Amino acid sequence: MTEILLFHHAQGLTPGITALADRIREAGHTVHTPDLYDGHTFDSLDDGLAHAREVGFDVVVRRGVQAADGLPSEIVYAGVSLGVMAAQQLAQTRPGAVGGLFLESFVPPSEFGSWPDGVPAQIHGMDADPFFAGDGDIDAARAFAAESADAELFVYPGDVHLFTDSSLASYSPEQTDLLVERVLAFLDAR
């Protein structure tokens, strides 16, 4: 089975992120969920983003990168929204990565250099999500998927952000079920 390092979104390591990790664990995979906020969670995305700004986005990403210390190099890096930054950086720069799972966010690979040959990736997001679609992540994901044989982009109908977190009002059970099915197929192929 596959080992995964899953990073939470800007509202912190919520019960919904833990539930998502548990669904992957139930399929036999090992999932690490480091807390990049030292136990803090936030009721709103705005409050979570304010905390990330206060701490420093670079500090949050650095904590994520450091969370990989001591873990095997053959790992899948995964992130939800803000957590994608650390996951994508590790997938691109830490030798031995076996994949990247980027949920509800994506940055052009040039942000961290170039995409490593042979490292597959899946990107998931909603077509009218104000962050994923509105901030241009979907465009970067489309360009990446078009130029890389190892990349898959899955776009879901909807206009909410953090649709994979069952502890938030934005949760979409149907889309999350489909996403989990696709993620498990990706992981089973590793």
Short mmCIF file of N, CA and C in Angstrom, two decimals:
data_model
loop_
_atom_site.label_atom_id
_atom_site.label_comp_id
_atom_site.label_asym_id
_atom_site.label_seq_id
_atom_site.Cartn_x
_atom_site.Cartn_y
_atom_site.Cartn_z
N MET A 1 0.84 -1.19 0.00
CA MET A 1 0.00 0.00 0.00
C MET A 1 0.88 1.25 0.00
N THR A 2 0.26 2.36 -0.26
CA THR A 2 0.98 3.61 -0.46
C THR A 2 1.01 4.44 0.82
N GLU A 3 2.10 5.19 0.98
CA GLU A 3 2.23 6.11 2.10
C GLU A 3 1.99 7.52 1.57
N ILE A 4 1.17 8.30 2.31
CA ILE A 4 0.76 9.63 1.88
C ILE A 4 1.03 10.63 3.00
N LEU A 5 1.48 11.81 2.61
CA LEU A 5 1.62 12.94 3.53
C LEU A 5 0.59 13.97 3.08
N LEU A 6 -0.47 14.16 3.88
CA LEU A 6 -1.60 15.01 3.53
C LEU A 6 -1.59 16.28 4.37
N PHE A 7 -1.57 17.43 3.69
CA PHE A 7 -1.55 18.73 4.36
C PHE A 7 -2.93 19.37 4.34
N HIS A 8 -3.30 19.95 5.47
CA HIS A 8 -4.61 20.57 5.62
C HIS A 8 -4.70 21.94 4.94
N HIS A 9 -5.91 22.45 4.87
CA HIS A 9 -6.20 23.76 4.28
C HIS A 9 -6.06 24.87 5.32
N ALA A 10 -6.43 26.09 4.93
CA ALA A 10 -6.21 27.26 5.77
C ALA A 10 -7.01 27.28 7.06
N GLN A 11 -8.05 26.48 7.18
CA GLN A 11 -8.81 26.46 8.42
C GLN A 11 -8.22 25.50 9.45
N GLY A 12 -7.15 24.83 9.08
CA GLY A 12 -6.44 23.97 10.01
C GLY A 12 -6.76 22.51 9.83
N LEU A 13 -6.25 21.71 10.73
CA LEU A 13 -6.46 20.26 10.71
C LEU A 13 -7.83 19.99 11.34
N THR A 14 -8.85 20.17 10.53
CA THR A 14 -10.24 20.05 10.97
C THR A 14 -10.66 18.58 11.05
N PRO A 15 -11.76 18.29 11.72
CA PRO A 15 -12.28 16.93 11.73
C PRO A 15 -12.58 16.41 10.31
N GLY A 16 -12.94 17.31 9.40
CA GLY A 16 -13.22 16.90 8.03
C GLY A 16 -11.98 16.45 7.28
N ILE A 17 -10.84 17.06 7.55
CA ILE A 17 -9.58 16.62 6.94
C ILE A 17 -9.19 15.27 7.52
N THR A 18 -9.36 15.11 8.82
CA THR A 18 -9.08 13.82 9.45
C THR A 18 -9.99 12.73 8.88
N ALA A 19 -11.26 13.07 8.64
CA ALA A 19 -12.20 12.11 8.06
C ALA A 19 -11.79 11.72 6.64
N LEU A 20 -11.31 12.68 5.86
CA LEU A 20 -10.84 12.40 4.51
C LEU A 20 -9.64 11.45 4.58
N ALA A 21 -8.71 11.73 5.46
CA ALA A 21 -7.55 10.85 5.65
C ALA A 21 -7.99 9.45 6.09
N ASP A 22 -8.98 9.39 6.96
CA ASP A 22 -9.48 8.09 7.43
C ASP A 22 -10.08 7.27 6.30
N ARG A 23 -10.75 7.93 5.37
CA ARG A 23 -11.32 7.20 4.22
C ARG A 23 -10.20 6.55 3.39
N ILE A 24 -9.09 7.25 3.27
CA ILE A 24 -7.95 6.70 2.52
C ILE A 24 -7.29 5.59 3.33
N ARG A 25 -7.19 5.78 4.64
CA ARG A 25 -6.62 4.74 5.51
C ARG A 25 -7.45 3.46 5.45
N GLU A 26 -8.77 3.60 5.42
CA GLU A 26 -9.65 2.44 5.38
C GLU A 26 -9.39 1.57 4.15
N ALA A 27 -8.83 2.16 3.11
CA ALA A 27 -8.49 1.40 1.90
C ALA A 27 -7.12 0.75 2.01
N GLY A 28 -6.48 0.89 3.18
CA GLY A 28 -5.22 0.21 3.43
C GLY A 28 -3.97 1.04 3.28
N HIS A 29 -4.13 2.33 3.03
CA HIS A 29 -2.97 3.21 2.86
C HIS A 29 -2.58 3.85 4.19
N THR A 30 -1.34 4.26 4.29
CA THR A 30 -0.85 5.00 5.46
C THR A 30 -0.93 6.49 5.15
N VAL A 31 -1.59 7.24 6.01
CA VAL A 31 -1.75 8.68 5.77
C VAL A 31 -1.26 9.45 6.99
N HIS A 32 -0.30 10.33 6.76
CA HIS A 32 0.21 11.23 7.80
C HIS A 32 -0.49 12.58 7.61
N THR A 33 -0.98 13.15 8.72
CA THR A 33 -1.68 14.45 8.66
C THR A 33 -1.05 15.42 9.66
N PRO A 34 0.07 16.01 9.30
CA PRO A 34 0.71 16.94 10.22
C PRO A 34 -0.15 18.19 10.44
N ASP A 35 -0.04 18.74 11.62
CA ASP A 35 -0.78 19.95 11.97
C ASP A 35 0.17 21.13 11.82
N LEU A 36 -0.01 21.89 10.76
CA LEU A 36 0.87 23.02 10.47
C LEU A 36 0.49 24.27 11.28
N TYR A 37 -0.60 24.19 12.02
CA TYR A 37 -1.10 25.33 12.80
C TYR A 37 -0.99 25.11 14.31
N ASP A 38 -0.26 24.12 14.74
CA ASP A 38 -0.06 23.87 16.17
C ASP A 38 -1.37 23.77 16.95
N GLY A 39 -2.33 23.05 16.40
CA GLY A 39 -3.59 22.82 17.11
C GLY A 39 -4.68 23.84 16.87
N HIS A 40 -4.39 24.91 16.18
CA HIS A 40 -5.41 25.94 15.92
C HIS A 40 -6.27 25.53 14.73
N THR A 41 -7.57 25.69 14.87
CA THR A 41 -8.49 25.56 13.75
C THR A 41 -9.36 26.80 13.75
N PHE A 42 -9.97 27.08 12.59
CA PHE A 42 -10.72 28.33 12.44
C PHE A 42 -12.07 28.05 11.82
N ASP A 43 -13.09 28.77 12.31
CA ASP A 43 -14.46 28.56 11.85
C ASP A 43 -14.71 29.11 10.45
N SER A 44 -13.87 30.04 10.01
CA SER A 44 -14.06 30.61 8.68
C SER A 44 -12.75 30.59 7.91
N LEU A 45 -12.89 30.57 6.60
CA LEU A 45 -11.71 30.62 5.74
C LEU A 45 -10.96 31.94 5.94
N ASP A 46 -11.68 33.03 6.09
CA ASP A 46 -11.04 34.33 6.29
C ASP A 46 -10.18 34.32 7.56
N ASP A 47 -10.70 33.73 8.65
CA ASP A 47 -9.94 33.68 9.89
C ASP A 47 -8.70 32.79 9.74
N GLY A 48 -8.86 31.68 9.03
CA GLY A 48 -7.73 30.80 8.79
C GLY A 48 -6.66 31.46 7.94
N LEU A 49 -7.08 32.17 6.90
CA LEU A 49 -6.11 32.88 6.06
C LEU A 49 -5.43 34.00 6.84
N ALA A 50 -6.18 34.67 7.71
CA ALA A 50 -5.57 35.71 8.55
C ALA A 50 -4.49 35.10 9.44
N HIS A 51 -4.76 33.93 9.99
CA HIS A 51 -3.76 33.25 10.81
C HIS A 51 -2.52 32.90 9.98
N ALA A 52 -2.74 32.37 8.78
CA ALA A 52 -1.60 32.03 7.91
C ALA A 52 -0.79 33.27 7.57
N ARG A 53 -1.47 34.39 7.34
CA ARG A 53 -0.74 35.64 7.07
C ARG A 53 0.07 36.08 8.28
N GLU A 54 -0.55 35.97 9.46
CA GLU A 54 0.12 36.37 10.69
C GLU A 54 1.36 35.52 10.95
N VAL A 55 1.22 34.22 10.80
CA VAL A 55 2.35 33.30 10.99
C VAL A 55 3.36 33.47 9.86
N GLY A 56 2.82 33.70 8.66
CA GLY A 56 3.62 33.82 7.45
C GLY A 56 3.40 32.60 6.57
N PHE A 57 2.93 32.82 5.35
CA PHE A 57 2.69 31.70 4.44
C PHE A 57 3.96 30.90 4.23
N ASP A 58 5.10 31.59 4.18
CA ASP A 58 6.37 30.87 3.99
C ASP A 58 6.67 29.97 5.18
N VAL A 59 6.31 30.39 6.37
CA VAL A 59 6.53 29.58 7.57
C VAL A 59 5.62 28.33 7.53
N VAL A 60 4.36 28.52 7.12
CA VAL A 60 3.43 27.40 7.04
C VAL A 60 3.94 26.38 6.02
N VAL A 61 4.39 26.85 4.87
CA VAL A 61 4.92 25.94 3.85
C VAL A 61 6.19 25.25 4.36
N ARG A 62 7.05 26.01 5.02
CA ARG A 62 8.28 25.42 5.57
C ARG A 62 7.96 24.34 6.59
N ARG A 63 6.95 24.55 7.42
CA ARG A 63 6.53 23.52 8.38
C ARG A 63 6.08 22.26 7.64
N GLY A 64 5.40 22.45 6.53
CA GLY A 64 4.97 21.30 5.74
C GLY A 64 6.15 20.54 5.16
N VAL A 65 7.10 21.27 4.62
CA VAL A 65 8.29 20.63 4.06
C VAL A 65 9.04 19.88 5.15
N GLN A 66 9.15 20.48 6.33
CA GLN A 66 9.85 19.83 7.45
C GLN A 66 9.09 18.60 7.95
N ALA A 67 7.78 18.56 7.74
CA ALA A 67 6.99 17.40 8.18
C ALA A 67 7.40 16.13 7.45
N ALA A 68 8.04 16.28 6.30
CA ALA A 68 8.50 15.11 5.54
C ALA A 68 9.78 14.52 6.12
N ASP A 69 10.48 15.28 6.95
CA ASP A 69 11.72 14.77 7.56
C ASP A 69 11.41 13.51 8.35
N GLY A 70 12.20 12.49 8.13
CA GLY A 70 12.02 11.24 8.85
C GLY A 70 11.05 10.28 8.19
N LEU A 71 10.34 10.74 7.16
CA LEU A 71 9.44 9.85 6.42
C LEU A 71 10.19 9.26 5.23
N PRO A 72 9.73 8.13 4.73
CA PRO A 72 10.38 7.55 3.55
C PRO A 72 10.36 8.54 2.38
N SER A 73 11.30 8.40 1.48
CA SER A 73 11.30 9.28 0.31
C SER A 73 10.25 8.84 -0.71
N GLU A 74 9.88 7.56 -0.71
CA GLU A 74 8.89 7.04 -1.65
C GLU A 74 7.50 7.28 -1.06
N ILE A 75 6.95 8.45 -1.34
CA ILE A 75 5.70 8.86 -0.72
C ILE A 75 4.89 9.69 -1.71
N VAL A 76 3.59 9.72 -1.51
CA VAL A 76 2.71 10.60 -2.28
C VAL A 76 2.45 11.83 -1.41
N TYR A 77 2.64 12.98 -2.00
CA TYR A 77 2.39 14.24 -1.30
C TYR A 77 1.02 14.76 -1.71
N ALA A 78 0.20 15.09 -0.72
CA ALA A 78 -1.16 15.55 -0.98
C ALA A 78 -1.44 16.79 -0.16
N GLY A 79 -2.28 17.65 -0.72
CA GLY A 79 -2.66 18.85 0.01
C GLY A 79 -4.05 19.29 -0.41
N VAL A 80 -4.72 19.97 0.52
CA VAL A 80 -6.02 20.57 0.26
C VAL A 80 -5.85 22.08 0.34
N SER A 81 -6.14 22.77 -0.75
CA SER A 81 -6.08 24.23 -0.83
C SER A 81 -4.71 24.74 -0.38
N LEU A 82 -4.62 25.46 0.72
CA LEU A 82 -3.33 25.99 1.18
C LEU A 82 -2.29 24.89 1.34
N GLY A 83 -2.70 23.71 1.72
CA GLY A 83 -1.78 22.59 1.90
C GLY A 83 -1.12 22.13 0.62
N VAL A 84 -1.69 22.53 -0.53
CA VAL A 84 -1.09 22.15 -1.81
C VAL A 84 0.30 22.75 -1.97
N MET A 85 0.53 23.92 -1.41
CA MET A 85 1.84 24.56 -1.58
C MET A 85 2.96 23.66 -1.07
N ALA A 86 2.85 23.15 0.13
CA ALA A 86 3.88 22.26 0.67
C ALA A 86 3.91 20.95 -0.09
N ALA A 87 2.73 20.40 -0.40
CA ALA A 87 2.67 19.13 -1.12
C ALA A 87 3.32 19.23 -2.49
N GLN A 88 3.02 20.30 -3.20
CA GLN A 88 3.56 20.46 -4.54
C GLN A 88 5.07 20.71 -4.49
N GLN A 89 5.50 21.52 -3.54
CA GLN A 89 6.94 21.75 -3.41
C GLN A 89 7.68 20.45 -3.15
N LEU A 90 7.16 19.64 -2.23
CA LEU A 90 7.81 18.36 -1.93
C LEU A 90 7.78 17.41 -3.12
N ALA A 91 6.64 17.31 -3.80
CA ALA A 91 6.53 16.42 -4.96
C ALA A 91 7.54 16.80 -6.04
N GLN A 92 7.82 18.08 -6.15
CA GLN A 92 8.73 18.56 -7.19
C GLN A 92 10.19 18.56 -6.78
N THR A 93 10.47 18.64 -5.48
CA THR A 93 11.86 18.85 -5.07
C THR A 93 12.46 17.76 -4.21
N ARG A 94 11.63 16.94 -3.58
CA ARG A 94 12.18 15.89 -2.71
C ARG A 94 12.35 14.61 -3.53
N PRO A 95 13.57 14.14 -3.68
CA PRO A 95 13.81 12.94 -4.48
C PRO A 95 12.99 11.75 -3.95
N GLY A 96 12.51 10.94 -4.89
CA GLY A 96 11.79 9.73 -4.53
C GLY A 96 10.28 9.85 -4.53
N ALA A 97 9.75 11.04 -4.75
CA ALA A 97 8.28 11.21 -4.75
C ALA A 97 7.64 10.23 -5.72
N VAL A 98 6.55 9.60 -5.28
CA VAL A 98 5.84 8.67 -6.16
C VAL A 98 4.52 9.25 -6.66
N GLY A 99 4.20 10.48 -6.27
CA GLY A 99 3.01 11.12 -6.79
C GLY A 99 2.64 12.37 -6.04
N GLY A 100 1.71 13.12 -6.65
CA GLY A 100 1.18 14.33 -6.04
C GLY A 100 -0.33 14.36 -6.20
N LEU A 101 -1.03 14.67 -5.12
CA LEU A 101 -2.48 14.84 -5.12
C LEU A 101 -2.79 16.26 -4.67
N PHE A 102 -3.36 17.03 -5.56
CA PHE A 102 -3.58 18.44 -5.28
C PHE A 102 -5.08 18.74 -5.35
N LEU A 103 -5.66 19.01 -4.19
CA LEU A 103 -7.09 19.18 -4.06
C LEU A 103 -7.43 20.64 -3.84
N GLU A 104 -8.19 21.18 -4.77
CA GLU A 104 -8.77 22.52 -4.65
C GLU A 104 -7.75 23.65 -4.76
N SER A 105 -6.57 23.32 -5.29
CA SER A 105 -5.54 24.34 -5.53
C SER A 105 -4.46 23.74 -6.41
N PHE A 106 -3.76 24.60 -7.13
CA PHE A 106 -2.61 24.18 -7.93
C PHE A 106 -1.87 25.44 -8.36
N VAL A 107 -0.55 25.36 -8.34
CA VAL A 107 0.25 26.48 -8.84
C VAL A 107 1.07 25.99 -10.03
N PRO A 108 1.45 26.88 -10.92
CA PRO A 108 2.28 26.44 -12.04
C PRO A 108 3.53 25.76 -11.50
N PRO A 109 3.91 24.63 -12.07
CA PRO A 109 5.10 23.92 -11.59
C PRO A 109 6.36 24.78 -11.58
N SER A 110 6.42 25.79 -12.42
CA SER A 110 7.60 26.67 -12.45
C SER A 110 7.83 27.37 -11.12
N GLU A 111 6.81 27.41 -10.26
CA GLU A 111 6.95 28.00 -8.92
C GLU A 111 8.05 27.29 -8.12
N PHE A 112 8.23 26.00 -8.38
CA PHE A 112 9.20 25.20 -7.64
C PHE A 112 10.26 24.58 -8.56
N GLY A 113 10.42 25.11 -9.73
CA GLY A 113 11.40 24.58 -10.68
C GLY A 113 10.68 23.92 -11.84
N SER A 114 10.92 22.64 -12.04
CA SER A 114 10.23 21.91 -13.09
C SER A 114 9.62 20.64 -12.50
N TRP A 115 8.63 20.09 -13.23
CA TRP A 115 8.00 18.89 -12.74
C TRP A 115 8.92 17.70 -13.00
N PRO A 116 9.16 16.85 -12.01
CA PRO A 116 10.06 15.71 -12.21
C PRO A 116 9.47 14.65 -13.15
N ASP A 117 10.31 14.14 -14.02
CA ASP A 117 9.88 13.09 -14.95
C ASP A 117 9.38 11.86 -14.19
N GLY A 118 8.28 11.31 -14.67
CA GLY A 118 7.78 10.05 -14.13
C GLY A 118 7.01 10.16 -12.83
N VAL A 119 6.78 11.37 -12.32
CA VAL A 119 6.00 11.54 -11.09
C VAL A 119 4.57 11.91 -11.48
N PRO A 120 3.62 11.00 -11.27
CA PRO A 120 2.24 11.29 -11.66
C PRO A 120 1.56 12.26 -10.69
N ALA A 121 0.54 12.93 -11.21
CA ALA A 121 -0.20 13.89 -10.38
C ALA A 121 -1.67 13.85 -10.73
N GLN A 122 -2.48 14.09 -9.73
CA GLN A 122 -3.91 14.31 -9.91
C GLN A 122 -4.24 15.66 -9.30
N ILE A 123 -5.08 16.41 -10.02
CA ILE A 123 -5.54 17.72 -9.55
C ILE A 123 -7.07 17.67 -9.57
N HIS A 124 -7.67 18.15 -8.48
CA HIS A 124 -9.13 18.13 -8.35
C HIS A 124 -9.61 19.51 -7.92
N GLY A 125 -10.68 20.00 -8.53
CA GLY A 125 -11.26 21.27 -8.11
C GLY A 125 -12.60 21.51 -8.78
N MET A 126 -13.36 22.44 -8.23
CA MET A 126 -14.67 22.78 -8.80
C MET A 126 -14.53 23.85 -9.87
N ASP A 127 -15.40 23.76 -10.87
CA ASP A 127 -15.30 24.63 -12.04
C ASP A 127 -15.62 26.09 -11.75
N ALA A 128 -16.37 26.38 -10.69
CA ALA A 128 -16.70 27.76 -10.37
C ALA A 128 -16.28 28.13 -8.95
N ASP A 129 -15.36 27.38 -8.38
CA ASP A 129 -14.78 27.69 -7.06
C ASP A 129 -14.11 29.07 -7.18
N PRO A 130 -14.47 30.01 -6.30
CA PRO A 130 -13.88 31.34 -6.42
C PRO A 130 -12.36 31.36 -6.26
N PHE A 131 -11.80 30.37 -5.61
CA PHE A 131 -10.34 30.31 -5.46
C PHE A 131 -9.72 29.48 -6.57
N PHE A 132 -10.14 28.23 -6.72
CA PHE A 132 -9.55 27.34 -7.71
C PHE A 132 -9.76 27.88 -9.13
N ALA A 133 -10.98 28.27 -9.46
CA ALA A 133 -11.26 28.79 -10.79
C ALA A 133 -11.00 30.30 -10.85
N GLY A 134 -11.47 31.01 -9.84
CA GLY A 134 -11.37 32.46 -9.86
C GLY A 134 -9.96 33.01 -9.76
N ASP A 135 -9.09 32.31 -9.05
CA ASP A 135 -7.71 32.79 -8.89
C ASP A 135 -6.75 32.22 -9.94
N GLY A 136 -7.28 31.44 -10.88
CA GLY A 136 -6.46 30.95 -11.98
C GLY A 136 -5.79 29.61 -11.78
N ASP A 137 -6.02 28.97 -10.64
CA ASP A 137 -5.42 27.64 -10.42
C ASP A 137 -5.88 26.65 -11.49
N ILE A 138 -7.15 26.74 -11.89
CA ILE A 138 -7.68 25.82 -12.89
C ILE A 138 -6.94 25.99 -14.22
N ASP A 139 -6.57 27.22 -14.55
CA ASP A 139 -5.83 27.46 -15.80
C ASP A 139 -4.45 26.83 -15.74
N ALA A 140 -3.77 26.99 -14.61
CA ALA A 140 -2.44 26.37 -14.44
C ALA A 140 -2.57 24.85 -14.49
N ALA A 141 -3.63 24.32 -13.89
CA ALA A 141 -3.84 22.86 -13.88
C ALA A 141 -4.13 22.36 -15.29
N ARG A 142 -4.94 23.08 -16.03
CA ARG A 142 -5.23 22.67 -17.42
C ARG A 142 -3.97 22.67 -18.27
N ALA A 143 -3.16 23.70 -18.13
CA ALA A 143 -1.91 23.77 -18.90
C ALA A 143 -0.99 22.62 -18.54
N PHE A 144 -0.86 22.34 -17.25
CA PHE A 144 0.00 21.25 -16.79
C PHE A 144 -0.50 19.91 -17.31
N ALA A 145 -1.81 19.65 -17.18
CA ALA A 145 -2.38 18.38 -17.63
C ALA A 145 -2.24 18.21 -19.15
N ALA A 146 -2.31 19.31 -19.88
CA ALA A 146 -2.19 19.24 -21.35
C ALA A 146 -0.76 18.91 -21.78
N GLU A 147 0.22 19.33 -21.01
CA GLU A 147 1.62 19.12 -21.41
C GLU A 147 2.28 17.92 -20.75
N SER A 148 1.63 17.33 -19.74
CA SER A 148 2.24 16.22 -19.02
C SER A 148 1.40 14.96 -19.14
N ALA A 149 1.99 13.91 -19.66
CA ALA A 149 1.29 12.62 -19.77
C ALA A 149 1.01 12.01 -18.40
N ASP A 150 1.71 12.49 -17.37
CA ASP A 150 1.57 11.95 -16.03
C ASP A 150 0.57 12.70 -15.16
N ALA A 151 -0.13 13.69 -15.75
CA ALA A 151 -1.04 14.52 -14.95
C ALA A 151 -2.48 14.33 -15.38
N GLU A 152 -3.37 14.25 -14.38
CA GLU A 152 -4.81 14.17 -14.62
C GLU A 152 -5.48 15.33 -13.90
N LEU A 153 -6.41 15.96 -14.57
CA LEU A 153 -7.20 17.03 -13.97
C LEU A 153 -8.66 16.59 -13.94
N PHE A 154 -9.26 16.68 -12.76
CA PHE A 154 -10.68 16.38 -12.60
C PHE A 154 -11.39 17.63 -12.11
N VAL A 155 -12.36 18.08 -12.90
CA VAL A 155 -13.11 19.28 -12.56
C VAL A 155 -14.54 18.87 -12.27
N TYR A 156 -15.05 19.36 -11.14
CA TYR A 156 -16.38 19.01 -10.64
C TYR A 156 -17.29 20.23 -10.76
N PRO A 157 -18.57 20.02 -11.02
CA PRO A 157 -19.48 21.16 -11.06
C PRO A 157 -19.70 21.72 -9.65
N GLY A 158 -19.64 23.03 -9.55
CA GLY A 158 -19.90 23.65 -8.25
C GLY A 158 -19.13 24.93 -8.06
N ASP A 159 -19.55 25.68 -7.05
CA ASP A 159 -18.96 27.00 -6.83
C ASP A 159 -18.51 27.22 -5.38
N VAL A 160 -18.14 26.12 -4.70
CA VAL A 160 -17.68 26.26 -3.32
C VAL A 160 -16.21 25.86 -3.21
N HIS A 161 -15.60 26.35 -2.18
CA HIS A 161 -14.22 26.00 -1.87
C HIS A 161 -14.24 25.10 -0.63
N LEU A 162 -13.32 24.16 -0.58
CA LEU A 162 -13.19 23.19 0.51
C LEU A 162 -14.37 22.21 0.52
N PHE A 163 -14.72 21.74 -0.67
CA PHE A 163 -15.84 20.80 -0.81
C PHE A 163 -15.51 19.41 -0.28
N THR A 164 -14.24 19.14 0.02
CA THR A 164 -13.84 17.81 0.49
C THR A 164 -13.82 17.69 2.01
N ASP A 165 -14.12 18.76 2.72
CA ASP A 165 -14.05 18.77 4.18
C ASP A 165 -15.45 18.58 4.76
N SER A 166 -15.71 17.39 5.27
CA SER A 166 -17.04 17.05 5.78
C SER A 166 -17.45 17.82 7.03
N SER A 167 -16.54 18.55 7.64
CA SER A 167 -16.89 19.32 8.83
C SER A 167 -17.29 20.76 8.50
N LEU A 168 -17.32 21.10 7.22
CA LEU A 168 -17.64 22.47 6.81
C LEU A 168 -18.95 22.50 6.02
N ALA A 169 -19.60 23.66 6.02
CA ALA A 169 -20.86 23.83 5.28
C ALA A 169 -20.65 23.68 3.77
N SER A 170 -19.45 23.87 3.28
CA SER A 170 -19.14 23.77 1.85
C SER A 170 -19.00 22.32 1.36
N TYR A 171 -19.08 21.37 2.26
CA TYR A 171 -18.88 19.95 1.93
C TYR A 171 -19.89 19.48 0.87
N SER A 172 -19.37 18.76 -0.11
CA SER A 172 -20.20 18.16 -1.15
C SER A 172 -19.97 16.66 -1.14
N PRO A 173 -20.88 15.89 -0.53
CA PRO A 173 -20.67 14.45 -0.39
C PRO A 173 -20.51 13.72 -1.73
N GLU A 174 -21.34 14.06 -2.72
CA GLU A 174 -21.28 13.35 -4.00
C GLU A 174 -19.93 13.58 -4.69
N GLN A 175 -19.52 14.83 -4.77
CA GLN A 175 -18.24 15.14 -5.42
C GLN A 175 -17.07 14.55 -4.64
N THR A 176 -17.17 14.57 -3.32
CA THR A 176 -16.09 14.01 -2.50
C THR A 176 -16.02 12.50 -2.68
N ASP A 177 -17.16 11.83 -2.76
CA ASP A 177 -17.15 10.39 -3.00
C ASP A 177 -16.45 10.06 -4.32
N LEU A 178 -16.76 10.83 -5.36
CA LEU A 178 -16.12 10.61 -6.66
C LEU A 178 -14.63 10.91 -6.58
N LEU A 179 -14.27 12.00 -5.91
CA LEU A 179 -12.86 12.34 -5.73
C LEU A 179 -12.13 11.21 -5.00
N VAL A 180 -12.68 10.71 -3.92
CA VAL A 180 -12.03 9.63 -3.16
C VAL A 180 -11.87 8.39 -4.03
N GLU A 181 -12.87 8.07 -4.82
CA GLU A 181 -12.77 6.93 -5.73
C GLU A 181 -11.58 7.12 -6.68
N ARG A 182 -11.44 8.30 -7.24
CA ARG A 182 -10.35 8.58 -8.17
C ARG A 182 -9.00 8.59 -7.47
N VAL A 183 -8.96 9.15 -6.27
CA VAL A 183 -7.72 9.18 -5.49
C VAL A 183 -7.28 7.75 -5.16
N LEU A 184 -8.21 6.92 -4.74
CA LEU A 184 -7.86 5.54 -4.39
C LEU A 184 -7.34 4.77 -5.61
N ALA A 185 -7.92 5.00 -6.77
CA ALA A 185 -7.42 4.36 -7.99
C ALA A 185 -6.00 4.83 -8.29
N PHE A 186 -5.75 6.12 -8.09
CA PHE A 186 -4.41 6.68 -8.27
C PHE A 186 -3.42 6.02 -7.32
N LEU A 187 -3.81 5.92 -6.05
CA LEU A 187 -2.92 5.34 -5.04
C LEU A 187 -2.70 3.85 -5.28
N ASP A 188 -3.73 3.15 -5.68
CA ASP A 188 -3.59 1.71 -5.92
C ASP A 188 -2.65 1.42 -7.09
N ALA A 189 -2.47 2.39 -7.95
CA ALA A 189 -1.57 2.20 -9.10
C ALA A 189 -0.11 2.47 -8.76
N ARG A 190 0.16 2.93 -7.56
CA ARG A 190 1.55 3.26 -7.18
C ARG A 190 2.25 2.02 -6.75
#
